[in-house]
Short mmCIF file of N, CA and C in Angstrom, two decimals:
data_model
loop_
_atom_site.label_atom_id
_atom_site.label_comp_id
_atom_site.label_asym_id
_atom_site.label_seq_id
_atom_site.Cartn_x
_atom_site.Cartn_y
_atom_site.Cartn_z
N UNK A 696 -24.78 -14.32 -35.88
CA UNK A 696 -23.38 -14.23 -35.54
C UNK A 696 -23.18 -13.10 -34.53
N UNK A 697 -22.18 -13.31 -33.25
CA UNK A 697 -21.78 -12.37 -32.51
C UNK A 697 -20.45 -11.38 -32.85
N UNK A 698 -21.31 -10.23 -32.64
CA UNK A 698 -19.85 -9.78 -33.42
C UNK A 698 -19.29 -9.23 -31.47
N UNK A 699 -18.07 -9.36 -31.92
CA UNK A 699 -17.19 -8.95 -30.96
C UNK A 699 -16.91 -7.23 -30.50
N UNK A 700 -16.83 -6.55 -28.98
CA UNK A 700 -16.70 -5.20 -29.16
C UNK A 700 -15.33 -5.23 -30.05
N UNK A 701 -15.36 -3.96 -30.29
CA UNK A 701 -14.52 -3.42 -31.06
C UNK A 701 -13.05 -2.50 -29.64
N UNK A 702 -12.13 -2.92 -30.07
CA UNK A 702 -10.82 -2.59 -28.87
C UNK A 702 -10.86 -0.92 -28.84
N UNK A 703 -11.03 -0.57 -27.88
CA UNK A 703 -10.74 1.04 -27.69
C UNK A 703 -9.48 1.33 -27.62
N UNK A 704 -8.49 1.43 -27.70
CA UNK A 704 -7.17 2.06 -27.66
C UNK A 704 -6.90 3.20 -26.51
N UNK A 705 -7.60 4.02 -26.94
CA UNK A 705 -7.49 5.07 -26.72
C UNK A 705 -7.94 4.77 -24.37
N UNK A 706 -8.88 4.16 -24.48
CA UNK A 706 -9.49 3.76 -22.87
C UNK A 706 -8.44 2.45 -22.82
N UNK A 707 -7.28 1.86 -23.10
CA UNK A 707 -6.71 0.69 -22.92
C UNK A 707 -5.26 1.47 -22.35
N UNK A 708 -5.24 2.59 -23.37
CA UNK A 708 -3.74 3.29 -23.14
C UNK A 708 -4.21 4.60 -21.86
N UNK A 709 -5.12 4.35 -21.73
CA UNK A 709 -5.70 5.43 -20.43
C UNK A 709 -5.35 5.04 -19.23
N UNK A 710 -5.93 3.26 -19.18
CA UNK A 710 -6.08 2.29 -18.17
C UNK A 710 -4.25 1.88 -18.17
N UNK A 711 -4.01 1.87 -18.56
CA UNK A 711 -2.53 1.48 -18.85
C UNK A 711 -1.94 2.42 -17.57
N UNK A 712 -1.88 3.68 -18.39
CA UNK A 712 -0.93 5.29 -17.54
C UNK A 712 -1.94 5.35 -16.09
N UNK A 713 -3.04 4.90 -15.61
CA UNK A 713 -3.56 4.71 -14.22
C UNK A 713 -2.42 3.79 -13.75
N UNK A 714 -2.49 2.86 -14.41
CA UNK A 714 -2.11 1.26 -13.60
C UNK A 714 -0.09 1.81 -13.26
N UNK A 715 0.19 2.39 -14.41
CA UNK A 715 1.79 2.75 -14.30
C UNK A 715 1.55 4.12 -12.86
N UNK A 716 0.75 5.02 -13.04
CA UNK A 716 0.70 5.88 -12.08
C UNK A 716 0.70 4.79 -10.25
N UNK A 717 -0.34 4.46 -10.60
CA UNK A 717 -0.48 3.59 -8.88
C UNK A 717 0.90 2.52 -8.40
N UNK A 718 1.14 2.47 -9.89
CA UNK A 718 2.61 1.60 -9.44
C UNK A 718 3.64 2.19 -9.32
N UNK A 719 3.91 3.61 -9.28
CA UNK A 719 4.59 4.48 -9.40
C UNK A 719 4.72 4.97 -7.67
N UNK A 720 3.42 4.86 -6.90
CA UNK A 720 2.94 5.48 -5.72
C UNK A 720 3.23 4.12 -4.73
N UNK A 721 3.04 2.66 -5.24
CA UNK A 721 2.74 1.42 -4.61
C UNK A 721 4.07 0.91 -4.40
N UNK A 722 4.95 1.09 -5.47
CA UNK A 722 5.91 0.20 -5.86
C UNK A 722 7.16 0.05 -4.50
N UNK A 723 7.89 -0.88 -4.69
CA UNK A 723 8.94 -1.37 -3.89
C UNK A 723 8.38 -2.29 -2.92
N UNK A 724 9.54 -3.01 -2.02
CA UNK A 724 9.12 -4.49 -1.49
C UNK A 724 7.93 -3.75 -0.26
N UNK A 725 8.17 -2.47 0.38
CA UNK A 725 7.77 -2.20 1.79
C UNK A 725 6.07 -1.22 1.79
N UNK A 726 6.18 -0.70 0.62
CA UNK A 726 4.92 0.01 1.14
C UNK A 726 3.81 -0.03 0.89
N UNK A 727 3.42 -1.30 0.46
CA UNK A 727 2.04 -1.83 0.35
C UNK A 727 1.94 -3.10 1.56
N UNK A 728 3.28 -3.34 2.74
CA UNK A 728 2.79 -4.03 4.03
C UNK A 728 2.84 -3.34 4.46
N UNK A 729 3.43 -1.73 4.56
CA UNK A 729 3.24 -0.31 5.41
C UNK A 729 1.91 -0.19 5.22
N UNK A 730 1.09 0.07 4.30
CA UNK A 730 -0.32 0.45 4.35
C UNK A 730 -1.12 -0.41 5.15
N UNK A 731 -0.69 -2.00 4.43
CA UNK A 731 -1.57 -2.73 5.33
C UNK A 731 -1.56 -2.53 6.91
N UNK A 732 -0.44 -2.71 7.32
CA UNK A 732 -0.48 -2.50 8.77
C UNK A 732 -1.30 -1.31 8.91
N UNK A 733 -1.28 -0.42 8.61
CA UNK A 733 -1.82 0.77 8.76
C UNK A 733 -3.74 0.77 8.83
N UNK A 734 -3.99 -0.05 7.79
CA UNK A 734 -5.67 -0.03 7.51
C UNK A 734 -6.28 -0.04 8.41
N UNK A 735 -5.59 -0.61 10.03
CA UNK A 735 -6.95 -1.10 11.36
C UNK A 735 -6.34 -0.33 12.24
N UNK A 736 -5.09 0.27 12.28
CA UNK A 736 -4.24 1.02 13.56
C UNK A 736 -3.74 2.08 13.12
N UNK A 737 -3.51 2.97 14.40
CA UNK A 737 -2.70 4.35 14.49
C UNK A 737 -1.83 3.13 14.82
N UNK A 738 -0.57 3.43 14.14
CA UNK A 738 1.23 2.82 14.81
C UNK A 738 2.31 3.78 15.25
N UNK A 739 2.74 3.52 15.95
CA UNK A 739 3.61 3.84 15.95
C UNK A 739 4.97 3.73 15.69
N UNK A 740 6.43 4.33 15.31
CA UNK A 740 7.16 3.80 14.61
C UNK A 740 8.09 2.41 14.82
N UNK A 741 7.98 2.40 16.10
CA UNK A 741 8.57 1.07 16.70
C UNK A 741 7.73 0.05 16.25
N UNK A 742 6.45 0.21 16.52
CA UNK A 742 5.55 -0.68 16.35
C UNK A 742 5.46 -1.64 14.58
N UNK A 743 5.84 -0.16 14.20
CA UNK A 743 5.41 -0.47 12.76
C UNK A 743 7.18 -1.32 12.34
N UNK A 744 7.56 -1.15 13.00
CA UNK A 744 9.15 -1.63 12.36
C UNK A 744 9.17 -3.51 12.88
N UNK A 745 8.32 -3.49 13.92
CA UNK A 745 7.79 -4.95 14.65
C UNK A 745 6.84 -5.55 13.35
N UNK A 746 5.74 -4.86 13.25
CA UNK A 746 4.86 -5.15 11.63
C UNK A 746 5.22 -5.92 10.38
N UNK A 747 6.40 -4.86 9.87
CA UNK A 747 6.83 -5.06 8.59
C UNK A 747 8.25 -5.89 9.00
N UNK A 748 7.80 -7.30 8.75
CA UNK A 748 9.71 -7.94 9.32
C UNK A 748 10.18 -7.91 8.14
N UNK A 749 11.94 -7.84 8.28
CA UNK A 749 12.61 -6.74 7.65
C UNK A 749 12.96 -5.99 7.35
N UNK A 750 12.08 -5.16 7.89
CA UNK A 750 12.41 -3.74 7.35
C UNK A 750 13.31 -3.20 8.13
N UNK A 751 14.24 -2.27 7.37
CA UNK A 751 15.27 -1.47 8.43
C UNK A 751 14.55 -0.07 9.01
N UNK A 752 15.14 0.62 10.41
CA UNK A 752 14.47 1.68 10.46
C UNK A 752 14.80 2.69 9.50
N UNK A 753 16.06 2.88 9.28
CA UNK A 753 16.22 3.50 7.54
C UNK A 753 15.46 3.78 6.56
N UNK A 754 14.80 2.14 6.23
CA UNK A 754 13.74 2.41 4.90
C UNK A 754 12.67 2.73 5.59
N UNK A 755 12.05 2.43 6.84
CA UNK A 755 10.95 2.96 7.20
C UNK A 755 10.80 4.35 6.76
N UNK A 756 11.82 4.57 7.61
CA UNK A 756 11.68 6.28 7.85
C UNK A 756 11.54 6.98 6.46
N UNK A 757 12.48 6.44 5.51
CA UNK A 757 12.26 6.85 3.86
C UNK A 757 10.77 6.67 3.13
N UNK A 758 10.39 5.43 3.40
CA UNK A 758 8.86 5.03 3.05
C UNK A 758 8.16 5.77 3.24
N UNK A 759 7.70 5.96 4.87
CA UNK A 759 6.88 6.45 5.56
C UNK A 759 6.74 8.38 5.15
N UNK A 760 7.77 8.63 5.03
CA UNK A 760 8.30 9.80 4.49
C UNK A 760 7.46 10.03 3.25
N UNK A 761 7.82 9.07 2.35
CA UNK A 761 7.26 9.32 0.67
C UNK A 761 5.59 9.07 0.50
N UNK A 762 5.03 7.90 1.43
CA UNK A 762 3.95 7.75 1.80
C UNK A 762 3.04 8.88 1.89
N UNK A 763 4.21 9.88 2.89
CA UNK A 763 3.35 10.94 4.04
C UNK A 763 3.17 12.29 2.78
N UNK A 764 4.37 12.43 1.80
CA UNK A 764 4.41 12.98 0.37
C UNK A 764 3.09 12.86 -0.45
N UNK A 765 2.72 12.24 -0.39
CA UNK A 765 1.73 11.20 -1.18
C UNK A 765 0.20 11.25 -0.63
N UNK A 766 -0.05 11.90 0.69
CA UNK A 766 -0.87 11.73 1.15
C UNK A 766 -1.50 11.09 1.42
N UNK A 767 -0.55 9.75 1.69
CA UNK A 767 -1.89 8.65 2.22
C UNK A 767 -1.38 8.42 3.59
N UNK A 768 -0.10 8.73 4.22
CA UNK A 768 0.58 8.59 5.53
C UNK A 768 0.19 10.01 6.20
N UNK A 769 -0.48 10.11 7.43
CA UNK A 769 0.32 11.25 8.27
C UNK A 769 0.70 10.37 9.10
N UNK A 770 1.99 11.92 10.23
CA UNK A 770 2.52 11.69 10.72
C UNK A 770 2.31 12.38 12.05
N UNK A 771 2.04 12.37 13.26
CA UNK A 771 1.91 13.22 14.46
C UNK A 771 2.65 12.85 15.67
N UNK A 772 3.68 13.84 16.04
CA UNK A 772 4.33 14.04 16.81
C UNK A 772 3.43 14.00 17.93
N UNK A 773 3.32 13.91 19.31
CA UNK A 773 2.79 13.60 20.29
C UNK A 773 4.12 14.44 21.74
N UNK A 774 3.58 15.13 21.83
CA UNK A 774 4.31 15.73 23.16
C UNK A 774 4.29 15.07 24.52
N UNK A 775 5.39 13.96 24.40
CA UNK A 775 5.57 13.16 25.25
C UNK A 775 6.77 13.16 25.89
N UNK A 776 7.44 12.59 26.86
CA UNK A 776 8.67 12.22 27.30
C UNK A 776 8.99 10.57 27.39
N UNK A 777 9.99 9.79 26.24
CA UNK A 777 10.46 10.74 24.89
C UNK A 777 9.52 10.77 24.17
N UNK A 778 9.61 11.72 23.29
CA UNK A 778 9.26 11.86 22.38
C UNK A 778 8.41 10.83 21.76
N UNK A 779 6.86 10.86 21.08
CA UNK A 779 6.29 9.50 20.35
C UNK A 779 5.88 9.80 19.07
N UNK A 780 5.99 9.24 18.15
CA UNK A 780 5.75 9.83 16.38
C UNK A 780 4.65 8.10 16.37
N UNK A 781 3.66 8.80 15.92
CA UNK A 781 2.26 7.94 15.29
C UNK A 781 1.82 8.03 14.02
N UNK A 782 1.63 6.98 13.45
CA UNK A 782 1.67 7.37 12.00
C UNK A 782 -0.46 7.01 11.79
N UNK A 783 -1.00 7.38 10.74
CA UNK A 783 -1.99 6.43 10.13
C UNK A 783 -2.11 7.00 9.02
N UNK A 784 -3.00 6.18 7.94
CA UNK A 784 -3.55 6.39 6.87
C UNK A 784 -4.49 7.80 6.83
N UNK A 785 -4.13 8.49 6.19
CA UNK A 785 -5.47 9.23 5.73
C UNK A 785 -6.81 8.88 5.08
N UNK A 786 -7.45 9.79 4.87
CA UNK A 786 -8.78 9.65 4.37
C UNK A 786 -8.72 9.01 2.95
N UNK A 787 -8.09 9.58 2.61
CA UNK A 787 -7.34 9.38 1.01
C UNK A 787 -6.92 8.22 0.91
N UNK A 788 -5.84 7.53 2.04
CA UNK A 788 -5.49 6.48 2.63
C UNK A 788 -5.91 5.33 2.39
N UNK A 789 -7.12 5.52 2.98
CA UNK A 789 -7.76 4.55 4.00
C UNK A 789 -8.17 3.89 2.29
N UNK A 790 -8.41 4.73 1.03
CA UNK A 790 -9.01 4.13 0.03
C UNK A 790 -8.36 3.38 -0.79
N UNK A 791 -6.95 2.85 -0.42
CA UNK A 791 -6.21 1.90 -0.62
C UNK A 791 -6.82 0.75 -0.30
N UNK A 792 -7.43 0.15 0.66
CA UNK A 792 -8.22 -0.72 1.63
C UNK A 792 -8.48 -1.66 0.84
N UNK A 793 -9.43 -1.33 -0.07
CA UNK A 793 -9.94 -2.13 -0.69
C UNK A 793 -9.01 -2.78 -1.82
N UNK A 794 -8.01 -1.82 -2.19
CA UNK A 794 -7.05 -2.57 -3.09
C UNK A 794 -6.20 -3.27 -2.62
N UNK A 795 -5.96 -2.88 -1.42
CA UNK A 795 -5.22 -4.44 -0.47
C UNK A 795 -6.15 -5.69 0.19
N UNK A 796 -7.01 -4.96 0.16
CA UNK A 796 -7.87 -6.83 0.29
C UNK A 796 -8.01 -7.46 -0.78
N UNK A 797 -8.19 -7.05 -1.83
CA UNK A 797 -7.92 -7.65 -3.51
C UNK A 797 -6.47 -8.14 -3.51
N UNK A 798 -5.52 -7.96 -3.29
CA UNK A 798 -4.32 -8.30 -3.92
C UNK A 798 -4.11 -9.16 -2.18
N UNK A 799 -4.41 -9.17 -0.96
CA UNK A 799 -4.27 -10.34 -0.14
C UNK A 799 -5.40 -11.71 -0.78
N UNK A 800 -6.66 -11.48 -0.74
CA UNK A 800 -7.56 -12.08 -1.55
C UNK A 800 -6.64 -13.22 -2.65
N UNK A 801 -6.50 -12.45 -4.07
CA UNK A 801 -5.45 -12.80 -5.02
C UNK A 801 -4.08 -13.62 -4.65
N UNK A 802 -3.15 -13.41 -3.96
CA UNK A 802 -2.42 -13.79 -3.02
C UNK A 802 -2.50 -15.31 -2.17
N UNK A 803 -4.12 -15.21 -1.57
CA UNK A 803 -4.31 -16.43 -0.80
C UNK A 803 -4.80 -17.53 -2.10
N UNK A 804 -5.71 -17.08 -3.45
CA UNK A 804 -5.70 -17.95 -4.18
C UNK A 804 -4.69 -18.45 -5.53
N UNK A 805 -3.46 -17.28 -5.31
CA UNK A 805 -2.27 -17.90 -6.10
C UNK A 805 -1.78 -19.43 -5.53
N UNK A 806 -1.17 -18.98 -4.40
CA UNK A 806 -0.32 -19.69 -3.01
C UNK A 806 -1.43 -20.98 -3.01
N UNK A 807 -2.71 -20.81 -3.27
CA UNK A 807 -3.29 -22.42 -2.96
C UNK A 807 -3.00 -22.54 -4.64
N UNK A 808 -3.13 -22.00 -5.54
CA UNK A 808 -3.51 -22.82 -6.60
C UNK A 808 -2.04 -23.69 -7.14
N UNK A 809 -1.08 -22.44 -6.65
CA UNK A 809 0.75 -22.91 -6.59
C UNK A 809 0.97 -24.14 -6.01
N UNK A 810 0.52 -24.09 -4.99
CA UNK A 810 1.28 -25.16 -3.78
C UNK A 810 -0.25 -26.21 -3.38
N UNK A 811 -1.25 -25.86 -3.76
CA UNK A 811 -1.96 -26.70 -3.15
C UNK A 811 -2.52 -26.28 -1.51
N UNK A 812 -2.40 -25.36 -1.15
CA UNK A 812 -2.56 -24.90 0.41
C UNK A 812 -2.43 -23.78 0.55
N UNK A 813 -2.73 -23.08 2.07
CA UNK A 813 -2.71 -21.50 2.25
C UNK A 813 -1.56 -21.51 2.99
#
């Protein structure tokens, strides 16, 4: 007979307060397509407002803001005429990457298994 592991609690309610933490950092409609855009380019803010359709420059600027809090956004001013603000991922950043190719991944096989197609 196989006996079954036995439930840890204690590593379930661990994994739990991770998963609430990252959703805490991830959450709302805009800043997990802010990152994505971000994974292959420096943007800039026009650029990035072209990126994410919908978005107002309002919430950008709020996002990008809380992002940059967070350390996965900088932000660099550029001494230009006017003025140019460039955003990218940090190092720290960049290790989102892989959790957005998982959840596009996930995504492309909901949408086929939903609808039958990509």
């Amino acid at each position: 007979m196989i006996k079954e592991p036995e439930h840890d609690q204690q590593k379930c309610n661990k994994n739990i307060m991770a998963v609430h933490d990252a959703m805490d950092i991830l959450n709302g409609r805009w800043k997990i397509s802010i990152i994505a855009s971000l994974c292959f380019n420096t943007l800039r803010f026009t650029d990035l407002l072209r990126e994410v359709e919908g978005i107002s420059g309002k919430m950008l600027s709020r996002e990008l803001k809380n992002l940059e809090e967070n350390q996965l956004v900088t932000r660099t001013v550029l001494n230009t005429q006017p003025i140019t603000v460039e955003y990218e991922l940090t190092e720290y950043g960049h290790t989102l990457k892989e959790v957005i190719e998982s959840l596009a991944k996930w995504g492309h096989n909901h949408r086929k298994k939903i609808t039958g197609k990509l």
